[in-house]
PDB file of C-alpha atoms in Angstrom:
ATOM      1  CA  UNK A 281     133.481 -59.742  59.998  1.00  0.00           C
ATOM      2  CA  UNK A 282     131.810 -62.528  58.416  1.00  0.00           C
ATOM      3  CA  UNK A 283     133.971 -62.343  55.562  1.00  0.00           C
ATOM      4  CA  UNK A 284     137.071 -61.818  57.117  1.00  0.00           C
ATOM      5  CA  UNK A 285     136.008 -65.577  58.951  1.00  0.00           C
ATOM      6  CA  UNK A 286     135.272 -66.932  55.524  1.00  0.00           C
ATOM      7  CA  UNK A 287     138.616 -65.812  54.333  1.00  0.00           C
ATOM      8  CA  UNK A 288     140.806 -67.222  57.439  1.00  0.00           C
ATOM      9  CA  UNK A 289     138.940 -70.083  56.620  1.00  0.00           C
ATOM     10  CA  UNK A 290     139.965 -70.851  52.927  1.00  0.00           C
ATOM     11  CA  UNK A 291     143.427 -69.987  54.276  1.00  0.00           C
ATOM     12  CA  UNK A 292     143.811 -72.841  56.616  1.00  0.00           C
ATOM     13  CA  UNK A 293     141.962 -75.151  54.370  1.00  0.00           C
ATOM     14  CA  UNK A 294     144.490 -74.554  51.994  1.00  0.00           C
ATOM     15  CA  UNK A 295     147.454 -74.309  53.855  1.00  0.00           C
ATOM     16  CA  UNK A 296     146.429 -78.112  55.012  1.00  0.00           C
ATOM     17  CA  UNK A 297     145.635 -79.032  51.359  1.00  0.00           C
ATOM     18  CA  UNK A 298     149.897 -77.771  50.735  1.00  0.00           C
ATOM     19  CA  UNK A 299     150.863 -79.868  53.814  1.00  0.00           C
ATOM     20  CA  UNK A 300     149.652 -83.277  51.974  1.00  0.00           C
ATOM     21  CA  UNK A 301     152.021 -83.107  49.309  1.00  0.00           C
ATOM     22  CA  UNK A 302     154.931 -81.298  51.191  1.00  0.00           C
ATOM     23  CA  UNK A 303     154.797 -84.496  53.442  1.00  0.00           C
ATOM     24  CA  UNK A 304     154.790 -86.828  50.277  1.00  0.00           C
ATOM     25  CA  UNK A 305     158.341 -84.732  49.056  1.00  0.00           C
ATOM     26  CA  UNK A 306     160.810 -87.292  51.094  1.00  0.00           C
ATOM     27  CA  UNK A 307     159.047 -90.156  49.836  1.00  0.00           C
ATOM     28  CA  UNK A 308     159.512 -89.356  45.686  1.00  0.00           C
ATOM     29  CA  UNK A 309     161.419 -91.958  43.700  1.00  0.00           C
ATOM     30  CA  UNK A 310     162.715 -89.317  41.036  1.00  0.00           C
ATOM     31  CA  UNK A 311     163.591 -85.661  41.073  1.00  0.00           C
ATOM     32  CA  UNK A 312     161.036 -84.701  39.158  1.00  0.00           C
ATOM     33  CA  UNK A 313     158.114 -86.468  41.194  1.00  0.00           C
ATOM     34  CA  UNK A 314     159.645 -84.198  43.765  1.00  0.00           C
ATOM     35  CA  UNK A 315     159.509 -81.357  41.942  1.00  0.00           C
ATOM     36  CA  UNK A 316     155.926 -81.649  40.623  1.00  0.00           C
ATOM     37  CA  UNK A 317     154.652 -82.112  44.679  1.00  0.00           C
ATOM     38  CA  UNK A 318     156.903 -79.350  45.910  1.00  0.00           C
ATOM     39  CA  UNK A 319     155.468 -76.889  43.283  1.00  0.00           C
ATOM     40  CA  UNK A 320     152.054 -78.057  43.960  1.00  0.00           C
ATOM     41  CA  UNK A 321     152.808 -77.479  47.909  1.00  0.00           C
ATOM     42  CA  UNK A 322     154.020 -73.619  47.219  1.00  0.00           C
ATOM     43  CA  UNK A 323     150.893 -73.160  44.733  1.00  0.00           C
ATOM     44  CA  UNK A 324     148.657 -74.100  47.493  1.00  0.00           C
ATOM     45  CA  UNK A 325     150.730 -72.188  50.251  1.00  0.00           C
ATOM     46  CA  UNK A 326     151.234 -69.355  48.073  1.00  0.00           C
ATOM     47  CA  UNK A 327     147.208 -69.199  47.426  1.00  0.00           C
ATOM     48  CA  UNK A 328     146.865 -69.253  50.686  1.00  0.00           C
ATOM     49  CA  UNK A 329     148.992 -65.958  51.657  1.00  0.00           C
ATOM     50  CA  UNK A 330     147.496 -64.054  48.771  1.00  0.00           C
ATOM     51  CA  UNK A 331     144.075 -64.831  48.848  1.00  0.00           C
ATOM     52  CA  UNK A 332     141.376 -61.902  50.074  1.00  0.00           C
ATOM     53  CA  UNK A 333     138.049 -61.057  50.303  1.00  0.00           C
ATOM     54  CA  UNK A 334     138.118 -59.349  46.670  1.00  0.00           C
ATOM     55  CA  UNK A 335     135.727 -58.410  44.240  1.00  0.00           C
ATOM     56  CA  UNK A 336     137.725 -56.370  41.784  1.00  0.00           C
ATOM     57  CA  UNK A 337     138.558 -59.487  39.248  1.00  0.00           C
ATOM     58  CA  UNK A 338     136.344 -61.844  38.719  1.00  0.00           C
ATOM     59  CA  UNK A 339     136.056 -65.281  40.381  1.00  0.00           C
ATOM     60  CA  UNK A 340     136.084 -67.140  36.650  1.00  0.00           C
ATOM     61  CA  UNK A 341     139.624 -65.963  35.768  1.00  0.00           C
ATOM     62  CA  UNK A 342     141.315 -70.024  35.620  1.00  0.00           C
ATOM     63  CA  UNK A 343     143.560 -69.609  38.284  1.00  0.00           C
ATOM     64  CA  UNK A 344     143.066 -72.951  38.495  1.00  0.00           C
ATOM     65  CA  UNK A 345     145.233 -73.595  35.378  1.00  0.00           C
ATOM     66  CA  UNK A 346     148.394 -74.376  37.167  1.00  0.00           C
ATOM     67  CA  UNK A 347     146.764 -77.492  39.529  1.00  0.00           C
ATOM     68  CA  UNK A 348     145.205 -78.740  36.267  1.00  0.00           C
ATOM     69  CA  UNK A 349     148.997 -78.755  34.382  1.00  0.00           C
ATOM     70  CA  UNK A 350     150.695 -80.143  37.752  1.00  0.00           C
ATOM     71  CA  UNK A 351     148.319 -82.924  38.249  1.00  0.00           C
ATOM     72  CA  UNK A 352     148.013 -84.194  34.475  1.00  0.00           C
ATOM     73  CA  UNK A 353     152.102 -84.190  34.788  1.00  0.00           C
ATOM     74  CA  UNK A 354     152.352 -86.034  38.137  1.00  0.00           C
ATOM     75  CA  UNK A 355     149.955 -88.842  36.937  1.00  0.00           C
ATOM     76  CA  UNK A 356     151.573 -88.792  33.588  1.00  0.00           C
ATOM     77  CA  UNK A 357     155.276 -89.577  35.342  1.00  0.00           C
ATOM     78  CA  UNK A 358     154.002 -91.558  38.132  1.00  0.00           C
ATOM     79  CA  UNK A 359     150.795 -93.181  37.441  1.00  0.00           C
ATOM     80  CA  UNK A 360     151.543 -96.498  39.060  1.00  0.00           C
ATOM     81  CA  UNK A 361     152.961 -94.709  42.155  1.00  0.00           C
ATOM     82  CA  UNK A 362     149.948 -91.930  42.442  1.00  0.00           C
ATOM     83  CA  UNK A 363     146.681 -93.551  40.608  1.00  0.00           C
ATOM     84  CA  UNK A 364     144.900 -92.356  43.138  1.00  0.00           C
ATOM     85  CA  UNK A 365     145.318 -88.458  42.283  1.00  0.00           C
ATOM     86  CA  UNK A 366     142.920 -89.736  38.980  1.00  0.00           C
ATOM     87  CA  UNK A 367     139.834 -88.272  41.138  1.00  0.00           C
ATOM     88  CA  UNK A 368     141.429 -85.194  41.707  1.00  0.00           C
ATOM     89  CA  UNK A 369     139.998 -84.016  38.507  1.00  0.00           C
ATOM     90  CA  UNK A 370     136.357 -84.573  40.018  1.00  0.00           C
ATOM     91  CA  UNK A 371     137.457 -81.413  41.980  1.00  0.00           C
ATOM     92  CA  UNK A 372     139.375 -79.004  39.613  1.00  0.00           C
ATOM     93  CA  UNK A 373     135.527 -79.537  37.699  1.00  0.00           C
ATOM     94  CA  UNK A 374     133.758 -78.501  40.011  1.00  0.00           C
ATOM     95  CA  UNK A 375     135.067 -74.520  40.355  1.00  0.00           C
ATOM     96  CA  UNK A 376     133.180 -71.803  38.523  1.00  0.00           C
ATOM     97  CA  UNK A 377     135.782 -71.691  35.254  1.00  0.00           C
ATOM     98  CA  UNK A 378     135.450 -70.633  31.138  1.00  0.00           C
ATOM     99  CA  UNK A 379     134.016 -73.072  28.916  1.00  0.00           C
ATOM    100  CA  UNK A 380     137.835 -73.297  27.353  1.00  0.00           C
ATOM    101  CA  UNK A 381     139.202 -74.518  30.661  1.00  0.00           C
ATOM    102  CA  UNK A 382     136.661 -76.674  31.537  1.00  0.00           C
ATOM    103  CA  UNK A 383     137.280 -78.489  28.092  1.00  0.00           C
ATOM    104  CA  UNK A 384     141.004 -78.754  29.031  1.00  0.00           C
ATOM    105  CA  UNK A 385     140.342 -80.120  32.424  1.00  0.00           C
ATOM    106  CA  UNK A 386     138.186 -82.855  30.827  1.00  0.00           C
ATOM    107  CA  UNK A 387     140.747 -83.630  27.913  1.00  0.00           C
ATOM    108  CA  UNK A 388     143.087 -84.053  30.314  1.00  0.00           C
ATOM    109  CA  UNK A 389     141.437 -86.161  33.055  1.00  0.00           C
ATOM    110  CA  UNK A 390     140.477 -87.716  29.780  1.00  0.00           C
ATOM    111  CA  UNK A 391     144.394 -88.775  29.018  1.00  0.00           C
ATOM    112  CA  UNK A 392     145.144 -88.918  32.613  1.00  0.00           C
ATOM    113  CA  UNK A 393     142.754 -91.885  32.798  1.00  0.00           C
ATOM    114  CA  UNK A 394     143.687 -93.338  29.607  1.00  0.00           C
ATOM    115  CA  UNK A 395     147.492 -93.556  30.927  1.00  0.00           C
ATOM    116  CA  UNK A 396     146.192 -94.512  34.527  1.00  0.00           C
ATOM    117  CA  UNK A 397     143.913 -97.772  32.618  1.00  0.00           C
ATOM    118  CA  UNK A 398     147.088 -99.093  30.704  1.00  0.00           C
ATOM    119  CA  UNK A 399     148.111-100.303  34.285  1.00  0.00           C
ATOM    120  CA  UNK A 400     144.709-101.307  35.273  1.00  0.00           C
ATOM    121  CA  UNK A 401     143.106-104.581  34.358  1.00  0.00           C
ATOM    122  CA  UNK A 402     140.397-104.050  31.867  1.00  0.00           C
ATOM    123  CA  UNK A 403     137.749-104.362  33.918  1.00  0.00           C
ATOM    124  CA  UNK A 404     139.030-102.199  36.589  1.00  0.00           C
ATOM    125  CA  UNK A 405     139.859 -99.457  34.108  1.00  0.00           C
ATOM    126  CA  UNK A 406     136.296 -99.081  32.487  1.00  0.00           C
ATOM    127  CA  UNK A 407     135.143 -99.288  36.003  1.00  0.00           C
ATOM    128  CA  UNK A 408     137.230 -96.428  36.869  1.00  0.00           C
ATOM    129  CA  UNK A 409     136.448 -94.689  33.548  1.00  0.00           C
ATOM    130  CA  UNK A 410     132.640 -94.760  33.755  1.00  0.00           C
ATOM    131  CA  UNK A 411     132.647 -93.685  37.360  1.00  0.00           C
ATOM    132  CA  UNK A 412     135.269 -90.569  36.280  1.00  0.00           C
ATOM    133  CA  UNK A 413     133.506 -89.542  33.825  1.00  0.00           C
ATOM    134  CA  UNK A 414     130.095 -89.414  36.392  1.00  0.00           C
ATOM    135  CA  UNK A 415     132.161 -87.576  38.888  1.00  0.00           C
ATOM    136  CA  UNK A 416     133.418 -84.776  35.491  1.00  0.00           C
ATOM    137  CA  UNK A 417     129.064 -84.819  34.853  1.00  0.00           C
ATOM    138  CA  UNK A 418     128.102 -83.841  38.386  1.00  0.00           C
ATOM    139  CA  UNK A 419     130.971 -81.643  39.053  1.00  0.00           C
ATOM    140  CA  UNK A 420     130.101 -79.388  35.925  1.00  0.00           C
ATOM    141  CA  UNK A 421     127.142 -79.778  36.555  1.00  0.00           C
ATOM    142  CA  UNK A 422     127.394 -78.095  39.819  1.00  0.00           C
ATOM    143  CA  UNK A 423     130.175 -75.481  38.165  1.00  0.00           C
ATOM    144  CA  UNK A 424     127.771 -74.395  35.875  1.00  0.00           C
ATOM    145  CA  UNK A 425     124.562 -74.057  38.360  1.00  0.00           C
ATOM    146  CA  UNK A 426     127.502 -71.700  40.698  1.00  0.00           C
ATOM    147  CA  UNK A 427     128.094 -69.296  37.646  1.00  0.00           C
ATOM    148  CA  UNK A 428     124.809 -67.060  38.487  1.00  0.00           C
ATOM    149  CA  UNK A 429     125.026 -67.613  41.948  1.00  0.00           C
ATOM    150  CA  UNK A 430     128.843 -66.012  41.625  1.00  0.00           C
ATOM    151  CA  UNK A 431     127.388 -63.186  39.593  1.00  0.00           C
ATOM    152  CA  UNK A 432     124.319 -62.445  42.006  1.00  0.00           C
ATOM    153  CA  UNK A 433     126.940 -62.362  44.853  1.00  0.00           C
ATOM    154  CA  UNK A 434     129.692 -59.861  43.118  1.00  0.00           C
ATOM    155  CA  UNK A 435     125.992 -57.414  42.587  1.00  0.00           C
ATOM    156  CA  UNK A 436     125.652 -57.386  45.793  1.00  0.00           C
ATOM    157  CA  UNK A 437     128.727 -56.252  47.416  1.00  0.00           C
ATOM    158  CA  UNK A 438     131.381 -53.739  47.054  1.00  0.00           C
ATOM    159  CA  UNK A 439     133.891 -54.021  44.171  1.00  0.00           C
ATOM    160  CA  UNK A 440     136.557 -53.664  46.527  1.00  0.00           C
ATOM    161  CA  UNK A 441     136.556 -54.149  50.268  1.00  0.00           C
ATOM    162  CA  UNK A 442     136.002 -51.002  52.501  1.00  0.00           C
ATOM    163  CA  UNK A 443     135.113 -49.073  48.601  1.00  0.00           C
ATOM    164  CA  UNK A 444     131.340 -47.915  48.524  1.00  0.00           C
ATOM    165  CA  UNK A 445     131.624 -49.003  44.666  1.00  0.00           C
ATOM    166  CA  UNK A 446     129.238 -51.389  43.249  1.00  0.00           C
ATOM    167  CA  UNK A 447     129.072 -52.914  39.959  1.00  0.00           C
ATOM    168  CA  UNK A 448     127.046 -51.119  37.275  1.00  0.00           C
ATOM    169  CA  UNK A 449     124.043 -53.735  37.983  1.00  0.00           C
ATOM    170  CA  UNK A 450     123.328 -52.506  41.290  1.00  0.00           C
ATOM    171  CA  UNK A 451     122.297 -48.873  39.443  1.00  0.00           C
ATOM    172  CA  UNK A 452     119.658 -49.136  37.940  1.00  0.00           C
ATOM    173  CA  UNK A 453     118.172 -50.598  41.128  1.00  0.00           C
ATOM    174  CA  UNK A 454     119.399 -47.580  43.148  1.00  0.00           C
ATOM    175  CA  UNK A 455     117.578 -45.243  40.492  1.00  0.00           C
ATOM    176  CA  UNK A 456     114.361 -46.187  40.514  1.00  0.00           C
ATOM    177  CA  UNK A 457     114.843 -46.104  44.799  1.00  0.00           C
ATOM    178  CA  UNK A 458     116.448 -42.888  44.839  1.00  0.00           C
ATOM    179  CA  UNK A 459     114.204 -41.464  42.758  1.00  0.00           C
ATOM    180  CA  UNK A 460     110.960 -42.654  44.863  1.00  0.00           C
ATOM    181  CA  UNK A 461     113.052 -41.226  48.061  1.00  0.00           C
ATOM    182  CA  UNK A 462     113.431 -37.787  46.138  1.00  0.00           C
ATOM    183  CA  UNK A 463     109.491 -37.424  45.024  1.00  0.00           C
ATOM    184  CA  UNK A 464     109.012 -38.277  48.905  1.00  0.00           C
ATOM    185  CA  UNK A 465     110.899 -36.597  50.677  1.00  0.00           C
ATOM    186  CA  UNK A 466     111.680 -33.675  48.147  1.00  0.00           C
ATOM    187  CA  UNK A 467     114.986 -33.666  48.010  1.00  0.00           C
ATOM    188  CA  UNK A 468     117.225 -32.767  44.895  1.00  0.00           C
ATOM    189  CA  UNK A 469     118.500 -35.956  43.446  1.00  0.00           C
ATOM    190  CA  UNK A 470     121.799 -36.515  40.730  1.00  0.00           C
ATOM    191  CA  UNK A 471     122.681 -38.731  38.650  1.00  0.00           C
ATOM    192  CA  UNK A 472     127.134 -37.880  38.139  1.00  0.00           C
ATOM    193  CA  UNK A 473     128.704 -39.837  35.165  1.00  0.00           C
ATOM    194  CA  UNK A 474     132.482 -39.391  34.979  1.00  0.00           C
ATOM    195  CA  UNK A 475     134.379 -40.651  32.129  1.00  0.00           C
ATOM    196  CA  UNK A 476     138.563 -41.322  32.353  1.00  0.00           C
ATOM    197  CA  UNK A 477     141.265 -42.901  31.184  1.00  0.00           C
ATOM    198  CA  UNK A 478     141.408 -46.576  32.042  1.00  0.00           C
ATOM    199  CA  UNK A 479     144.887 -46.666  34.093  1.00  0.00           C
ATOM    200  CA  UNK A 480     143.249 -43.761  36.105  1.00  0.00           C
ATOM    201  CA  UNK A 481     140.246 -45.599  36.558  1.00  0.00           C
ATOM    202  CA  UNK A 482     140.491 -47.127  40.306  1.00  0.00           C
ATOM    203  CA  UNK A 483     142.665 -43.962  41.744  1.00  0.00           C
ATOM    204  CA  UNK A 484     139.291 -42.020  40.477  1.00  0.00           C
ATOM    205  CA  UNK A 485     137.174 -44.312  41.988  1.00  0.00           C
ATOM    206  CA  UNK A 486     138.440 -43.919  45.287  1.00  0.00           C
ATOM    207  CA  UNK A 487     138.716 -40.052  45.221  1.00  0.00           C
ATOM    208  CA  UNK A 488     134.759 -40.151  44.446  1.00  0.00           C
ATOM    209  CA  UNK A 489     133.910 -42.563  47.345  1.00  0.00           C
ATOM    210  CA  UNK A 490     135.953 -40.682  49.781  1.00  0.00           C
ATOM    211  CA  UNK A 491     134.285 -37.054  48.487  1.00  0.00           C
ATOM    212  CA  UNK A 492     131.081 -38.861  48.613  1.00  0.00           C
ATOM    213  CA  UNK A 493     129.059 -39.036  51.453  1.00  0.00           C
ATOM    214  CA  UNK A 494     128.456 -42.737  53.174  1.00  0.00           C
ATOM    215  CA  UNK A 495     124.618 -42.944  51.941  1.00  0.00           C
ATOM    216  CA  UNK A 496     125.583 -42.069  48.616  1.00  0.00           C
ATOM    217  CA  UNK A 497     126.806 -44.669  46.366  1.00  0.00           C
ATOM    218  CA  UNK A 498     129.465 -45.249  43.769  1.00  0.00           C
ATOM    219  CA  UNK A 499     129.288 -47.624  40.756  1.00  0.00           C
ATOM    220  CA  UNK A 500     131.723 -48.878  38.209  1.00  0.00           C
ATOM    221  CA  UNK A 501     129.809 -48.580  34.516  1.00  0.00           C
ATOM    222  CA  UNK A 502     133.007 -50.384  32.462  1.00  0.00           C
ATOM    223  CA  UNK A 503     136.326 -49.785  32.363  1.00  0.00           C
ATOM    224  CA  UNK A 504     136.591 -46.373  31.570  1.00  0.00           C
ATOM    225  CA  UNK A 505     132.984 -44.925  33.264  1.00  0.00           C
ATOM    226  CA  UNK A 506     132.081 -44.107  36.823  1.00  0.00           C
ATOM    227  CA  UNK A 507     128.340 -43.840  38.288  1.00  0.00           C
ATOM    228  CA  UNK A 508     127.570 -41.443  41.547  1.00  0.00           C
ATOM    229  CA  UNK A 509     124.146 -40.827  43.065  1.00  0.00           C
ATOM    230  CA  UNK A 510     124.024 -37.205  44.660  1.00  0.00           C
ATOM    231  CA  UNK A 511     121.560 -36.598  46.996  1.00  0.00           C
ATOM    232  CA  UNK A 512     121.299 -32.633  48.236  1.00  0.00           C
ATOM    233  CA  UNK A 513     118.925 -30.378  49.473  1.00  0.00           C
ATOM    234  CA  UNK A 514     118.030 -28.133  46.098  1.00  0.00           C
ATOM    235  CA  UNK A 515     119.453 -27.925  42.480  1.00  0.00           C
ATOM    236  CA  UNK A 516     122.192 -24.959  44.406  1.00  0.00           C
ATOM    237  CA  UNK A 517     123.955 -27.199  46.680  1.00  0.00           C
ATOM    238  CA  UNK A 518     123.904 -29.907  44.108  1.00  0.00           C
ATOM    239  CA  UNK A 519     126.047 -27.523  41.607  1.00  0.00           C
ATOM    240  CA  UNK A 520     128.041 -26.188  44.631  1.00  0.00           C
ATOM    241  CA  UNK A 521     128.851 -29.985  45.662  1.00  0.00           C
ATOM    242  CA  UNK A 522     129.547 -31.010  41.924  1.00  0.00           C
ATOM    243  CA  UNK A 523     131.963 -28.341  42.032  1.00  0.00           C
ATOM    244  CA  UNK A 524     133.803 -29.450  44.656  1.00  0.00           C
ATOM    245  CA  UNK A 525     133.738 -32.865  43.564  1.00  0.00           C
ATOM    246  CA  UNK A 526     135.389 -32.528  40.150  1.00  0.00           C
ATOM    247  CA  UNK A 527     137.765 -29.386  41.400  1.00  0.00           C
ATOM    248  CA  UNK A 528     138.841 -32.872  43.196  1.00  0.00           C
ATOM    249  CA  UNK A 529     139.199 -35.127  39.794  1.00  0.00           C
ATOM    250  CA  UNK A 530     142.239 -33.531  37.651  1.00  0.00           C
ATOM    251  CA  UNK A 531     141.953 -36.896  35.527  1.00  0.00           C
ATOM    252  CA  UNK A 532     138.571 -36.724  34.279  1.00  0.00           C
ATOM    253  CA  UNK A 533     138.049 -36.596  30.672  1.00  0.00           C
ATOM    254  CA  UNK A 534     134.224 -35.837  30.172  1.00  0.00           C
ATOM    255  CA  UNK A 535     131.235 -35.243  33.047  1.00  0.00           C
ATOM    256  CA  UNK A 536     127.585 -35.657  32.716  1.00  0.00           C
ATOM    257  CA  UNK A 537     125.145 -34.705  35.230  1.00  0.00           C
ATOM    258  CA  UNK A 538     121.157 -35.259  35.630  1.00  0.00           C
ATOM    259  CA  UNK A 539     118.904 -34.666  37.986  1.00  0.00           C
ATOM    260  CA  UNK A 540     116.914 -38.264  38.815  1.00  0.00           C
ATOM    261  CA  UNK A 541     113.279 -36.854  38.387  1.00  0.00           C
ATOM    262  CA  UNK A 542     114.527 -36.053  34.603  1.00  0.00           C
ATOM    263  CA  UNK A 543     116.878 -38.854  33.649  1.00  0.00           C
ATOM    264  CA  UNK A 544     116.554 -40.810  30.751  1.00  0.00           C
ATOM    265  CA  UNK A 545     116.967 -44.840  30.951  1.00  0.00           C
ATOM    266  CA  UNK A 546     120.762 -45.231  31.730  1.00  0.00           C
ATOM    267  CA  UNK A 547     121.859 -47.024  28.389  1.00  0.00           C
ATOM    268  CA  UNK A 548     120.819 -43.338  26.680  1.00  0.00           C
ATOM    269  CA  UNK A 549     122.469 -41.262  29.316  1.00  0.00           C
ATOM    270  CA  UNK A 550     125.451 -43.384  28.958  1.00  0.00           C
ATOM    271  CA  UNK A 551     124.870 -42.770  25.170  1.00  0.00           C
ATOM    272  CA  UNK A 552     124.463 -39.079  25.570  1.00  0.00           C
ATOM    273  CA  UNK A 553     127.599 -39.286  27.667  1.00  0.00           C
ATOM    274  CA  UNK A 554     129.608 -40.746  24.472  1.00  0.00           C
ATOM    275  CA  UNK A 555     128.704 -38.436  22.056  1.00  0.00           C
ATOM    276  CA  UNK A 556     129.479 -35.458  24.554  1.00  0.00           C
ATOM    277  CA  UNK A 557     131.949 -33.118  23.187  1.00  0.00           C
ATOM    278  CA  UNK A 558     131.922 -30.541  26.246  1.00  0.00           C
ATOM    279  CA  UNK A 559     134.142 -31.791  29.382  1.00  0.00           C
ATOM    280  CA  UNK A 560     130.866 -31.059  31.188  1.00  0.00           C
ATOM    281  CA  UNK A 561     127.682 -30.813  30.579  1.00  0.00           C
ATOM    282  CA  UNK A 562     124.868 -30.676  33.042  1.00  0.00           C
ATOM    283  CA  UNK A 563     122.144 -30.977  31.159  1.00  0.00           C
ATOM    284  CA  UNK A 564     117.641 -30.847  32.918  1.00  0.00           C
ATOM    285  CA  UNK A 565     117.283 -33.970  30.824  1.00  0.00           C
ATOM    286  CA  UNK A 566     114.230 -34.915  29.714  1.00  0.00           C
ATOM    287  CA  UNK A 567     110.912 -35.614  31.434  1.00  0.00           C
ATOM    288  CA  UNK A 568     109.857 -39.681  31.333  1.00  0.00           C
ATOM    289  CA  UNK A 569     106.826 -40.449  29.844  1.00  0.00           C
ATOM    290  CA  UNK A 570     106.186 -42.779  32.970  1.00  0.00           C
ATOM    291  CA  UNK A 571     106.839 -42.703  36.409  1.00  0.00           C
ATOM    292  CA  UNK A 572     109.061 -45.493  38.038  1.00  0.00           C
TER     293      UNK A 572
END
C-alpha cells in the first residue's frame, strides 16, 4: 500500500511539473519554442501515465535522455526569453544515471551556459557559471551516493510487483537461512535451478511462483537462469513435487536439483549447472567442509 502511495505520488508531481510548460505554450514567440514546451509537457504527462511500482528494469536506464535533449534545445533557441531554465540542469544531475549520460548532461549544461553568458554581462555570467557548476558538483555528488542505495532497495523487493521473485542477491542469504531452518526443524530442503531460453524467461518465472508455495521463494540468477528454494517434508515428496513442477515447465532447457544440507557454494552449482549435459540431473551433491 505504501508503494502504491509513493507511486500516486510521483504521478501528480509530475503531472504538475507538465502543467508548467503546457501553460507557457500560448505565450511562445516561434513555432518551434512551442513545439519544444509542448513535447516537454507530453514527456512529463506521458511519464506520468506509464510510470509503476517496477523492479524488472533497472532505475539507471537514462530515461532521462529526452529532458536533457529538450532543455539544451529550448535554451539554445530561446536563451534570452528562458535563461532561467539554465538551473534546470542542477536537477537532470541529480538522478541515479550511467557515467556516459552524466558526461552529456554536463557538456551540455556546459554549452547551455556558454550560450546563456553571451547575453549576460561578464560578471553576471561567471557568477552564474561558478554557481552552475557547484549546483552539477553537489547534484552528482548526491547521484552517485543514490547508486547503492538504488541497488540495496531493488535486493530487497520483488522483481516484479505481486511476483515472489527476487534478484539473485537475495539467495545466497536465503541459503544459509533455509539451511539453518532445515538442520532445525528437520525438514528436507532444495535447492531447483532451471535453465531456458531468454524470451521464455519471465512466462517461466511466473509458472514457478504460482506452482510454488507462498513461503518458498523464487530468484532470477541472469537472463537465462531461475533459482527456487523447496522446502518438503523428506527427500519423497521433494521428487514427487519436482515432478509436478517441471511436468508444468514445457520450456525448460536443463534442471539441476540439490538438497541444501549438500550444496556446494552457488557460483559452482551454477557451474555444475553449465556444464550439464542431461536435461535433469538431481544430483546428493557434496558434503561442505563447514557448516554455515
Amino acid at each position: 500500500m505504501q508503494s502504491k502511495y509513493k507511486v500516486s505520488l510521483l504521478r501528480l508531481n509530475l503531472l504538475l511539473a507538465a502543467l508548467l510548460p503546457a501553460l507557457m505554450v500560448p505565450t511562445a514567440r516561434d513555432f518551434s519554442e512551442g513545439m519544444l514546451l509542448g513535447l516537454a509537457a507530453a514527456w512529463l504527462a506521458i511519464s506520468a501515465g506509464l510510470v509503476e511500482f517496477s523492479h524488472r528494469r533497472p532505475p539507471l536506464v537514462p530515461w532521462q535522455l529526452l529532458p536533457s535533449l529538450l532543455l539544451g534545445a529550448l535554451l539554445w533557441t530561446s536563451a534570452e526569453h528562458y535563461p532561467f531554465w539554465l538551473w534546470g540542469w542542477a536537477a537532470l544531475v541529480m538522478l541515479p544515471q550511467p557515467a556516459w549520460m552524466a558526461a552529456l548532461n554536463v557538456l551540455l549544461a556546459t554549452l547551455s551556459w556558454a550560450w546563456v553568458a553571451r547575453l549576460l554581462p561578464v560578471e553576471q555570467a561567471l557568477a552564474a557559471g561558478l554557481v552552475l557548476a557547484l549546483l552539477l558538483a553537489l547534484g552528482l555528488a548526491r547521484a552517485r551516493r543514490l547508486i547503492p542505495l538504488h541497488g540495496q532497495a531493488r535486493g530487497r523487493v520483488s522483481l516484479e510487483p505481486g511476483l515472489r521473485l527476487w534478484p539473485g542477491a537475495s539467495l545466497a542469504r536465503d541459503l544459509a537461512r533455509e539451511r539453518g531452518r532445515g538442520r532445525r526443524e528437520g525438514t528436507h530442503s532444495e535447492l531447483l535451478l532451471v535453465r531456458t531460453r531468454r524470451r521464455h524467461l519471465w512466462r517461466v518465472a511466473r509458472q514457478l511462483c504460482d506452482m510454488t508455495r507462498r513461503f518458498e521463494h523464487c530468484y532470477r540468477l541472469d537472463g537465462r537462469t531461475l533459482a527456487a528454494l523447496l522446502v518438503c517434508r523428506d527427500a519423497a515428496q521433494a521428487a514427487s513435487r519436482r515432478a509436478t513442477l517441471l511436468g508444468h515447465l514445457p520450456r525448460v532447457e536443463r534442471v539441476r536439483a540439490v538438497p541444501l544440507q549438500r550444496a556446494r557454494p552457488l557460483s559452482e552449482e551454477l557451474h555444475a549447472l553449465e556444464r550439464q549435459a542431461a536435461p535433469l540431473d538431481v544430483t546428493q551433491g557434496v558434503k561442505p567442509d563447514a557448516e554455515d
